[in-house]
Amino acid sequence: MGGNVPGSLDRLRSALASPAALERVVAGRPGQGGRTAAVLILLSFDADAAGREPGVAAGLRCVFIEKAAHLRRHAGQIGFPGGAIEPADGSKVAAALREAEEEVGVRPSEVSVFGVLPPAHVAASNFDATAVVGWWPRPRPLVPHDVGEIAAVHDLPLPLLVDPAARSTARHPSGYTGPAFVVGDLYIWGFTAHLLAGLFELAGWDEAWDAGRFSEIPSRFLHGRR
């Protein structure tokens, strides 16, 4: 596997080989036979930052995209690179890697796959989306490649997301509630926050946080449903 993988990822890599552990991640929104999609949870490591950051996730990064504000679904929302699986893809992994290349320019050859989560349902689009967890050993700055769909690329430090101060329970006008993460002016909720919270539990990075602290979804990130 390319690049030096930090020991802080050992537990995650082991958990990704446990079907029972993976099912727990999607238990709250299991696949429902909808249209198929795949997303890439792309992890990397900054050794210099690791010495300055607290906690077990020190130095780790994850790539997120910000959807364009004009889209019919998920407009303005923060998510992982990904999209619908196409007949030519051949596999869910291939679909996630293709979408990441099309959206943010990460080539499939740059990514080592750690594992695949079971499908999780996305109500707004009726997709059953499969998350592929990938390791990016030689990260570099990214910009949107699909500028019609992607407004920005965010490479976020995981310690900021793991921090209990960044976590709350999102409350949607529809009545939906679920995990939320706030980093700077970015608000992550819905499907992406659900997977992120599950990933933290799998990896053993989760810290106690106040699930009774509710937050209203800012209008910039409110378009569409969960």
PDB file of C-alpha atoms in Angstrom:
ATOM      1  CA  MET A   1       0.000   0.000   0.000  1.00  0.00           C
ATOM      2  CA  GLY A   2       1.487   3.304  -1.114  1.00  0.00           C
ATOM      3  CA  GLY A   3       2.879   5.734   1.417  1.00  0.00           C
ATOM      4  CA  ASN A   4       3.387   5.393   5.141  1.00  0.00           C
ATOM      5  CA  VAL A   5       0.015   4.804   6.816  1.00  0.00           C
ATOM      6  CA  PRO A   6      -0.029   6.266  10.358  1.00  0.00           C
ATOM      7  CA  GLY A   7      -0.844   3.970  13.257  1.00  0.00           C
ATOM      8  CA  SER A   8      -3.893   6.095  14.050  1.00  0.00           C
ATOM      9  CA  LEU A   9      -5.597   4.380  11.097  1.00  0.00           C
ATOM     10  CA  ASP A  10      -4.933   0.816  12.266  1.00  0.00           C
ATOM     11  CA  ARG A  11      -8.237   0.403  14.093  1.00  0.00           C
ATOM     12  CA  LEU A  12     -10.193   1.814  11.154  1.00  0.00           C
ATOM     13  CA  ARG A  13      -8.524  -0.559   8.720  1.00  0.00           C
ATOM     14  CA  SER A  14      -9.348  -3.509  10.964  1.00  0.00           C
ATOM     15  CA  ALA A  15     -12.956  -2.395  11.432  1.00  0.00           C
ATOM     16  CA  LEU A  16     -13.453  -2.084   7.687  1.00  0.00           C
ATOM     17  CA  ALA A  17     -12.895  -5.850   7.492  1.00  0.00           C
ATOM     18  CA  SER A  18     -15.688  -6.527  10.030  1.00  0.00           C
ATOM     19  CA  PRO A  19     -19.165  -6.831   8.432  1.00  0.00           C
ATOM     20  CA  ALA A  20     -20.879  -6.456  11.804  1.00  0.00           C
ATOM     21  CA  ALA A  21     -19.033  -3.219  12.559  1.00  0.00           C
ATOM     22  CA  LEU A  22     -19.841  -1.823   9.113  1.00  0.00           C
ATOM     23  CA  GLU A  23     -23.547  -2.593   9.421  1.00  0.00           C
ATOM     24  CA  ARG A  24     -23.682  -0.503  12.594  1.00  0.00           C
ATOM     25  CA  VAL A  25     -22.505   2.544  10.642  1.00  0.00           C
ATOM     26  CA  VAL A  26     -25.523   2.502   8.319  1.00  0.00           C
ATOM     27  CA  ALA A  27     -28.067   1.065  10.777  1.00  0.00           C
ATOM     28  CA  GLY A  28     -29.894   4.396  10.994  1.00  0.00           C
ATOM     29  CA  ARG A  29     -30.325   4.713   7.221  1.00  0.00           C
ATOM     30  CA  PRO A  30     -29.799   1.337   5.527  1.00  0.00           C
ATOM     31  CA  GLY A  31     -30.101   0.951   1.768  1.00  0.00           C
ATOM     32  CA  GLN A  32     -33.669   0.689   0.505  1.00  0.00           C
ATOM     33  CA  GLY A  33     -33.187  -0.541  -3.036  1.00  0.00           C
ATOM     34  CA  GLY A  34     -32.917   2.936  -4.529  1.00  0.00           C
ATOM     35  CA  ARG A  35     -30.692   4.074  -7.347  1.00  0.00           C
ATOM     36  CA  THR A  36     -27.050   3.261  -6.762  1.00  0.00           C
ATOM     37  CA  ALA A  37     -24.300   5.782  -6.098  1.00  0.00           C
ATOM     38  CA  ALA A  38     -20.811   5.794  -4.614  1.00  0.00           C
ATOM     39  CA  VAL A  39     -18.760   8.367  -2.713  1.00  0.00           C
ATOM     40  CA  LEU A  40     -15.087   8.490  -1.760  1.00  0.00           C
ATOM     41  CA  ILE A  41     -14.003   9.215   1.813  1.00  0.00           C
ATOM     42  CA  LEU A  42     -10.458  10.285   0.978  1.00  0.00           C
ATOM     43  CA  LEU A  43      -8.019  10.352   3.902  1.00  0.00           C
ATOM     44  CA  SER A  44      -4.483  11.708   3.991  1.00  0.00           C
ATOM     45  CA  PHE A  45      -1.838  12.607   6.550  1.00  0.00           C
ATOM     46  CA  ASP A  46       0.210  15.735   7.226  1.00  0.00           C
ATOM     47  CA  ALA A  47       3.188  14.761   9.389  1.00  0.00           C
ATOM     48  CA  ASP A  48       4.074  18.384  10.138  1.00  0.00           C
ATOM     49  CA  ALA A  49       0.571  19.155  11.393  1.00  0.00           C
ATOM     50  CA  ALA A  50       0.534  15.976  13.483  1.00  0.00           C
ATOM     51  CA  GLY A  51       3.081  17.486  15.833  1.00  0.00           C
ATOM     52  CA  ARG A  52       0.900  20.536  16.430  1.00  0.00           C
ATOM     53  CA  GLU A  53      -2.550  18.966  16.695  1.00  0.00           C
ATOM     54  CA  PRO A  54      -4.156  17.218  19.675  1.00  0.00           C
ATOM     55  CA  GLY A  55      -5.785  13.817  19.861  1.00  0.00           C
ATOM     56  CA  VAL A  56      -5.630  10.453  18.140  1.00  0.00           C
ATOM     57  CA  ALA A  57      -6.584  11.919  14.746  1.00  0.00           C
ATOM     58  CA  ALA A  58      -3.668  14.378  14.725  1.00  0.00           C
ATOM     59  CA  GLY A  59      -2.371  15.043  11.230  1.00  0.00           C
ATOM     60  CA  LEU A  60      -5.227  13.313   9.441  1.00  0.00           C
ATOM     61  CA  ARG A  61      -7.176  15.098   6.718  1.00  0.00           C
ATOM     62  CA  CYS A  62     -10.312  14.350   4.705  1.00  0.00           C
ATOM     63  CA  VAL A  63     -11.446  15.792   1.363  1.00  0.00           C
ATOM     64  CA  PHE A  64     -14.916  17.336   1.082  1.00  0.00           C
ATOM     65  CA  ILE A  65     -16.691  19.066  -1.765  1.00  0.00           C
ATOM     66  CA  GLU A  66     -19.121  21.972  -1.605  1.00  0.00           C
ATOM     67  CA  LYS A  67     -21.941  21.612  -4.097  1.00  0.00           C
ATOM     68  CA  ALA A  68     -22.804  24.544  -6.376  1.00  0.00           C
ATOM     69  CA  ALA A  69     -25.648  26.697  -5.109  1.00  0.00           C
ATOM     70  CA  HIS A  70     -27.771  26.368  -8.265  1.00  0.00           C
ATOM     71  CA  LEU A  71     -28.177  22.564  -8.231  1.00  0.00           C
ATOM     72  CA  ARG A  72     -31.635  21.026  -8.007  1.00  0.00           C
ATOM     73  CA  ARG A  73     -30.604  18.630  -5.221  1.00  0.00           C
ATOM     74  CA  HIS A  74     -28.131  19.128  -2.358  1.00  0.00           C
ATOM     75  CA  ALA A  75     -27.364  22.679  -3.520  1.00  0.00           C
ATOM     76  CA  GLY A  76     -24.648  24.281  -1.408  1.00  0.00           C
ATOM     77  CA  GLN A  77     -24.212  21.255   0.818  1.00  0.00           C
ATOM     78  CA  ILE A  78     -20.902  19.782   1.956  1.00  0.00           C
ATOM     79  CA  GLY A  79     -20.278  16.173   0.934  1.00  0.00           C
ATOM     80  CA  PHE A  80     -17.757  13.624  -0.226  1.00  0.00           C
ATOM     81  CA  PRO A  81     -16.778  13.383  -3.901  1.00  0.00           C
ATOM     82  CA  GLY A  82     -19.129  10.968  -5.620  1.00  0.00           C
ATOM     83  CA  GLY A  83     -22.187  10.380  -7.734  1.00  0.00           C
ATOM     84  CA  ALA A  84     -24.325   7.858  -9.560  1.00  0.00           C
ATOM     85  CA  ILE A  85     -22.836   4.512 -10.553  1.00  0.00           C
ATOM     86  CA  GLU A  86     -22.703   4.125 -14.330  1.00  0.00           C
ATOM     87  CA  PRO A  87     -22.895   0.836 -16.279  1.00  0.00           C
ATOM     88  CA  ALA A  88     -19.316   1.261 -17.502  1.00  0.00           C
ATOM     89  CA  ASP A  89     -17.902   1.559 -13.966  1.00  0.00           C
ATOM     90  CA  GLY A  90     -17.808  -2.150 -13.278  1.00  0.00           C
ATOM     91  CA  SER A  91     -17.842  -1.755  -9.493  1.00  0.00           C
ATOM     92  CA  LYS A  92     -18.766   0.633  -6.704  1.00  0.00           C
ATOM     93  CA  VAL A  93     -15.100   1.278  -6.015  1.00  0.00           C
ATOM     94  CA  ALA A  94     -14.493   2.168  -9.659  1.00  0.00           C
ATOM     95  CA  ALA A  95     -17.465   4.526  -9.596  1.00  0.00           C
ATOM     96  CA  ALA A  96     -16.241   6.359  -6.486  1.00  0.00           C
ATOM     97  CA  LEU A  97     -12.750   6.758  -7.939  1.00  0.00           C
ATOM     98  CA  ARG A  98     -14.093   7.944 -11.308  1.00  0.00           C
ATOM     99  CA  GLU A  99     -16.316  10.530  -9.650  1.00  0.00           C
ATOM    100  CA  ALA A 100     -13.446  11.817  -7.513  1.00  0.00           C
ATOM    101  CA  GLU A 101     -11.319  12.258 -10.614  1.00  0.00           C
ATOM    102  CA  GLU A 102     -14.086  14.034 -12.492  1.00  0.00           C
ATOM    103  CA  GLU A 103     -15.009  16.327  -9.614  1.00  0.00           C
ATOM    104  CA  VAL A 104     -11.681  17.206  -7.972  1.00  0.00           C
ATOM    105  CA  GLY A 105      -8.935  15.701 -10.158  1.00  0.00           C
ATOM    106  CA  VAL A 106      -7.716  12.893  -7.878  1.00  0.00           C
ATOM    107  CA  ARG A 107      -6.578  10.095 -10.184  1.00  0.00           C
ATOM    108  CA  PRO A 108      -7.559   6.506  -9.288  1.00  0.00           C
ATOM    109  CA  SER A 109      -3.884   5.527  -9.346  1.00  0.00           C
ATOM    110  CA  GLU A 110      -3.264   7.947  -6.454  1.00  0.00           C
ATOM    111  CA  VAL A 111      -5.663   6.155  -4.101  1.00  0.00           C
ATOM    112  CA  SER A 112      -5.323   2.932  -2.112  1.00  0.00           C
ATOM    113  CA  VAL A 113      -8.682   1.539  -1.015  1.00  0.00           C
ATOM    114  CA  PHE A 114      -9.017   0.589   2.662  1.00  0.00           C
ATOM    115  CA  GLY A 115     -12.545  -0.776   2.473  1.00  0.00           C
ATOM    116  CA  VAL A 116     -16.180  -0.255   1.524  1.00  0.00           C
ATOM    117  CA  LEU A 117     -19.190   0.534   3.723  1.00  0.00           C
ATOM    118  CA  PRO A 118     -22.646  -0.975   3.124  1.00  0.00           C
ATOM    119  CA  PRO A 119     -25.093   1.167   1.119  1.00  0.00           C
ATOM    120  CA  ALA A 120     -26.818   3.965   3.030  1.00  0.00           C
ATOM    121  CA  HIS A 121     -30.020   5.655   1.898  1.00  0.00           C
ATOM    122  CA  VAL A 122     -30.179   9.311   0.842  1.00  0.00           C
ATOM    123  CA  ALA A 123     -33.805  10.411   1.026  1.00  0.00           C
ATOM    124  CA  ALA A 124     -33.525  13.583  -1.076  1.00  0.00           C
ATOM    125  CA  SER A 125     -32.349  11.760  -4.199  1.00  0.00           C
ATOM    126  CA  ASN A 126     -33.564   8.217  -3.447  1.00  0.00           C
ATOM    127  CA  PHE A 127     -30.021   6.954  -3.850  1.00  0.00           C
ATOM    128  CA  ASP A 128     -28.451   4.070  -1.990  1.00  0.00           C
ATOM    129  CA  ALA A 129     -24.917   5.418  -1.699  1.00  0.00           C
ATOM    130  CA  THR A 130     -21.898   3.240  -0.971  1.00  0.00           C
ATOM    131  CA  ALA A 131     -18.930   4.918   0.726  1.00  0.00           C
ATOM    132  CA  VAL A 132     -15.446   3.812  -0.316  1.00  0.00           C
ATOM    133  CA  VAL A 133     -12.715   4.642   2.217  1.00  0.00           C
ATOM    134  CA  GLY A 134      -9.480   5.536   0.459  1.00  0.00           C
ATOM    135  CA  TRP A 135      -5.938   6.423   1.495  1.00  0.00           C
ATOM    136  CA  TRP A 136      -4.209   9.260  -0.397  1.00  0.00           C
ATOM    137  CA  PRO A 137      -0.502   8.939   0.419  1.00  0.00           C
ATOM    138  CA  ARG A 138       0.717  11.978  -1.504  1.00  0.00           C
ATOM    139  CA  PRO A 139      -1.867  14.736  -1.069  1.00  0.00           C
ATOM    140  CA  ARG A 140      -1.729  17.968  -3.029  1.00  0.00           C
ATOM    141  CA  PRO A 141      -3.931  21.058  -3.333  1.00  0.00           C
ATOM    142  CA  LEU A 142      -7.205  20.381  -5.113  1.00  0.00           C
ATOM    143  CA  VAL A 143      -9.612  22.606  -7.022  1.00  0.00           C
ATOM    144  CA  PRO A 144     -13.007  21.852  -8.573  1.00  0.00           C
ATOM    145  CA  HIS A 145     -12.755  20.124 -11.960  1.00  0.00           C
ATOM    146  CA  ASP A 146     -16.494  19.891 -12.525  1.00  0.00           C
ATOM    147  CA  VAL A 147     -17.138  23.602 -12.030  1.00  0.00           C
ATOM    148  CA  GLY A 148     -20.772  23.223 -13.031  1.00  0.00           C
ATOM    149  CA  GLU A 149     -21.434  21.071  -9.966  1.00  0.00           C
ATOM    150  CA  ILE A 150     -18.636  21.768  -7.480  1.00  0.00           C
ATOM    151  CA  ALA A 151     -18.204  25.232  -5.957  1.00  0.00           C
ATOM    152  CA  ALA A 152     -15.197  24.444  -3.749  1.00  0.00           C
ATOM    153  CA  VAL A 153     -12.960  21.690  -2.399  1.00  0.00           C
ATOM    154  CA  HIS A 154     -12.202  21.580   1.327  1.00  0.00           C
ATOM    155  CA  ASP A 155      -9.327  19.521   2.762  1.00  0.00           C
ATOM    156  CA  LEU A 156     -10.281  19.557   6.437  1.00  0.00           C
ATOM    157  CA  PRO A 157      -8.193  18.523   9.462  1.00  0.00           C
ATOM    158  CA  LEU A 158      -9.982  15.682  11.237  1.00  0.00           C
ATOM    159  CA  PRO A 159      -9.019  16.899  14.740  1.00  0.00           C
ATOM    160  CA  LEU A 160     -11.266  19.911  14.158  1.00  0.00           C
ATOM    161  CA  LEU A 161     -14.170  17.622  13.283  1.00  0.00           C
ATOM    162  CA  VAL A 162     -13.521  15.171  16.125  1.00  0.00           C
ATOM    163  CA  ASP A 163     -13.516  18.034  18.651  1.00  0.00           C
ATOM    164  CA  PRO A 164     -16.756  17.815  20.710  1.00  0.00           C
ATOM    165  CA  ALA A 165     -17.094  21.591  20.382  1.00  0.00           C
ATOM    166  CA  ALA A 166     -17.630  21.123  16.632  1.00  0.00           C
ATOM    167  CA  ARG A 167     -20.505  18.676  17.078  1.00  0.00           C
ATOM    168  CA  SER A 168     -24.230  19.168  17.551  1.00  0.00           C
ATOM    169  CA  THR A 169     -27.541  17.703  16.426  1.00  0.00           C
ATOM    170  CA  ALA A 170     -28.872  19.295  13.245  1.00  0.00           C
ATOM    171  CA  ARG A 171     -32.542  20.180  13.142  1.00  0.00           C
ATOM    172  CA  HIS A 172     -34.232  20.447   9.722  1.00  0.00           C
ATOM    173  CA  PRO A 173     -37.577  22.226   9.200  1.00  0.00           C
ATOM    174  CA  SER A 174     -38.989  18.880   7.994  1.00  0.00           C
ATOM    175  CA  GLY A 175     -38.476  17.438  11.468  1.00  0.00           C
ATOM    176  CA  TYR A 176     -35.318  15.500  10.614  1.00  0.00           C
ATOM    177  CA  THR A 177     -32.591  15.475  13.242  1.00  0.00           C
ATOM    178  CA  GLY A 178     -29.118  14.011  12.888  1.00  0.00           C
ATOM    179  CA  PRO A 179     -25.425  14.619  13.535  1.00  0.00           C
ATOM    180  CA  ALA A 180     -23.804  17.860  12.469  1.00  0.00           C
ATOM    181  CA  PHE A 181     -20.253  19.192  12.366  1.00  0.00           C
ATOM    182  CA  VAL A 182     -19.125  22.815  12.200  1.00  0.00           C
ATOM    183  CA  VAL A 183     -15.656  23.857  11.044  1.00  0.00           C
ATOM    184  CA  GLY A 184     -15.206  27.577  10.513  1.00  0.00           C
ATOM    185  CA  ASP A 185     -18.088  28.709   8.305  1.00  0.00           C
ATOM    186  CA  LEU A 186     -18.798  25.173   7.034  1.00  0.00           C
ATOM    187  CA  TYR A 187     -21.781  23.167   8.292  1.00  0.00           C
ATOM    188  CA  ILE A 188     -21.818  19.417   7.584  1.00  0.00           C
ATOM    189  CA  TRP A 189     -25.070  17.522   8.109  1.00  0.00           C
ATOM    190  CA  GLY A 190     -27.284  14.791   6.634  1.00  0.00           C
ATOM    191  CA  PHE A 191     -25.805  11.776   4.844  1.00  0.00           C
ATOM    192  CA  THR A 192     -22.235  13.103   5.005  1.00  0.00           C
ATOM    193  CA  ALA A 193     -22.363  13.821   8.744  1.00  0.00           C
ATOM    194  CA  HIS A 194     -23.930  10.417   9.374  1.00  0.00           C
ATOM    195  CA  LEU A 195     -21.057   8.651   7.604  1.00  0.00           C
ATOM    196  CA  LEU A 196     -18.465  10.869   9.256  1.00  0.00           C
ATOM    197  CA  ALA A 197     -19.828  10.077  12.719  1.00  0.00           C
ATOM    198  CA  GLY A 198     -19.798   6.359  11.896  1.00  0.00           C
ATOM    199  CA  LEU A 199     -16.243   6.591  10.594  1.00  0.00           C
ATOM    200  CA  PHE A 200     -15.086   8.199  13.838  1.00  0.00           C
ATOM    201  CA  GLU A 201     -16.645   5.388  15.849  1.00  0.00           C
ATOM    202  CA  LEU A 202     -15.045   2.722  13.655  1.00  0.00           C
ATOM    203  CA  ALA A 203     -11.652   4.389  13.970  1.00  0.00           C
ATOM    204  CA  GLY A 204     -11.866   4.875  17.734  1.00  0.00           C
ATOM    205  CA  TRP A 205     -11.561   8.661  17.405  1.00  0.00           C
ATOM    206  CA  ASP A 206     -14.988   9.474  18.808  1.00  0.00           C
ATOM    207  CA  GLU A 207     -15.081  11.727  21.875  1.00  0.00           C
ATOM    208  CA  ALA A 208     -18.051  12.330  24.159  1.00  0.00           C
ATOM    209  CA  TRP A 209     -20.173  15.236  22.908  1.00  0.00           C
ATOM    210  CA  ASP A 210     -23.513  16.773  23.808  1.00  0.00           C
ATOM    211  CA  ALA A 211     -26.132  15.218  21.495  1.00  0.00           C
ATOM    212  CA  GLY A 212     -28.726  17.374  23.242  1.00  0.00           C
ATOM    213  CA  ARG A 213     -27.168  20.522  21.801  1.00  0.00           C
ATOM    214  CA  PHE A 214     -29.302  21.285  18.737  1.00  0.00           C
ATOM    215  CA  SER A 215     -28.314  23.571  15.894  1.00  0.00           C
ATOM    216  CA  GLU A 216     -30.352  25.093  13.102  1.00  0.00           C
ATOM    217  CA  ILE A 217     -28.988  24.434   9.620  1.00  0.00           C
ATOM    218  CA  PRO A 218     -27.701  27.700   8.100  1.00  0.00           C
ATOM    219  CA  SER A 219     -29.610  28.750   4.986  1.00  0.00           C
ATOM    220  CA  ARG A 220     -26.460  28.394   2.872  1.00  0.00           C
ATOM    221  CA  PHE A 221     -26.492  24.618   3.530  1.00  0.00           C
ATOM    222  CA  LEU A 222     -30.226  24.055   3.881  1.00  0.00           C
ATOM    223  CA  HIS A 223     -31.235  23.331   0.269  1.00  0.00           C
ATOM    224  CA  GLY A 224     -32.769  19.921  -0.270  1.00  0.00           C
ATOM    225  CA  ARG A 225     -33.364  17.228   2.314  1.00  0.00           C
ATOM    226  CA  ARG A 226     -31.144  14.801   4.153  1.00  0.00           C
TER     227      ARG A 226
END
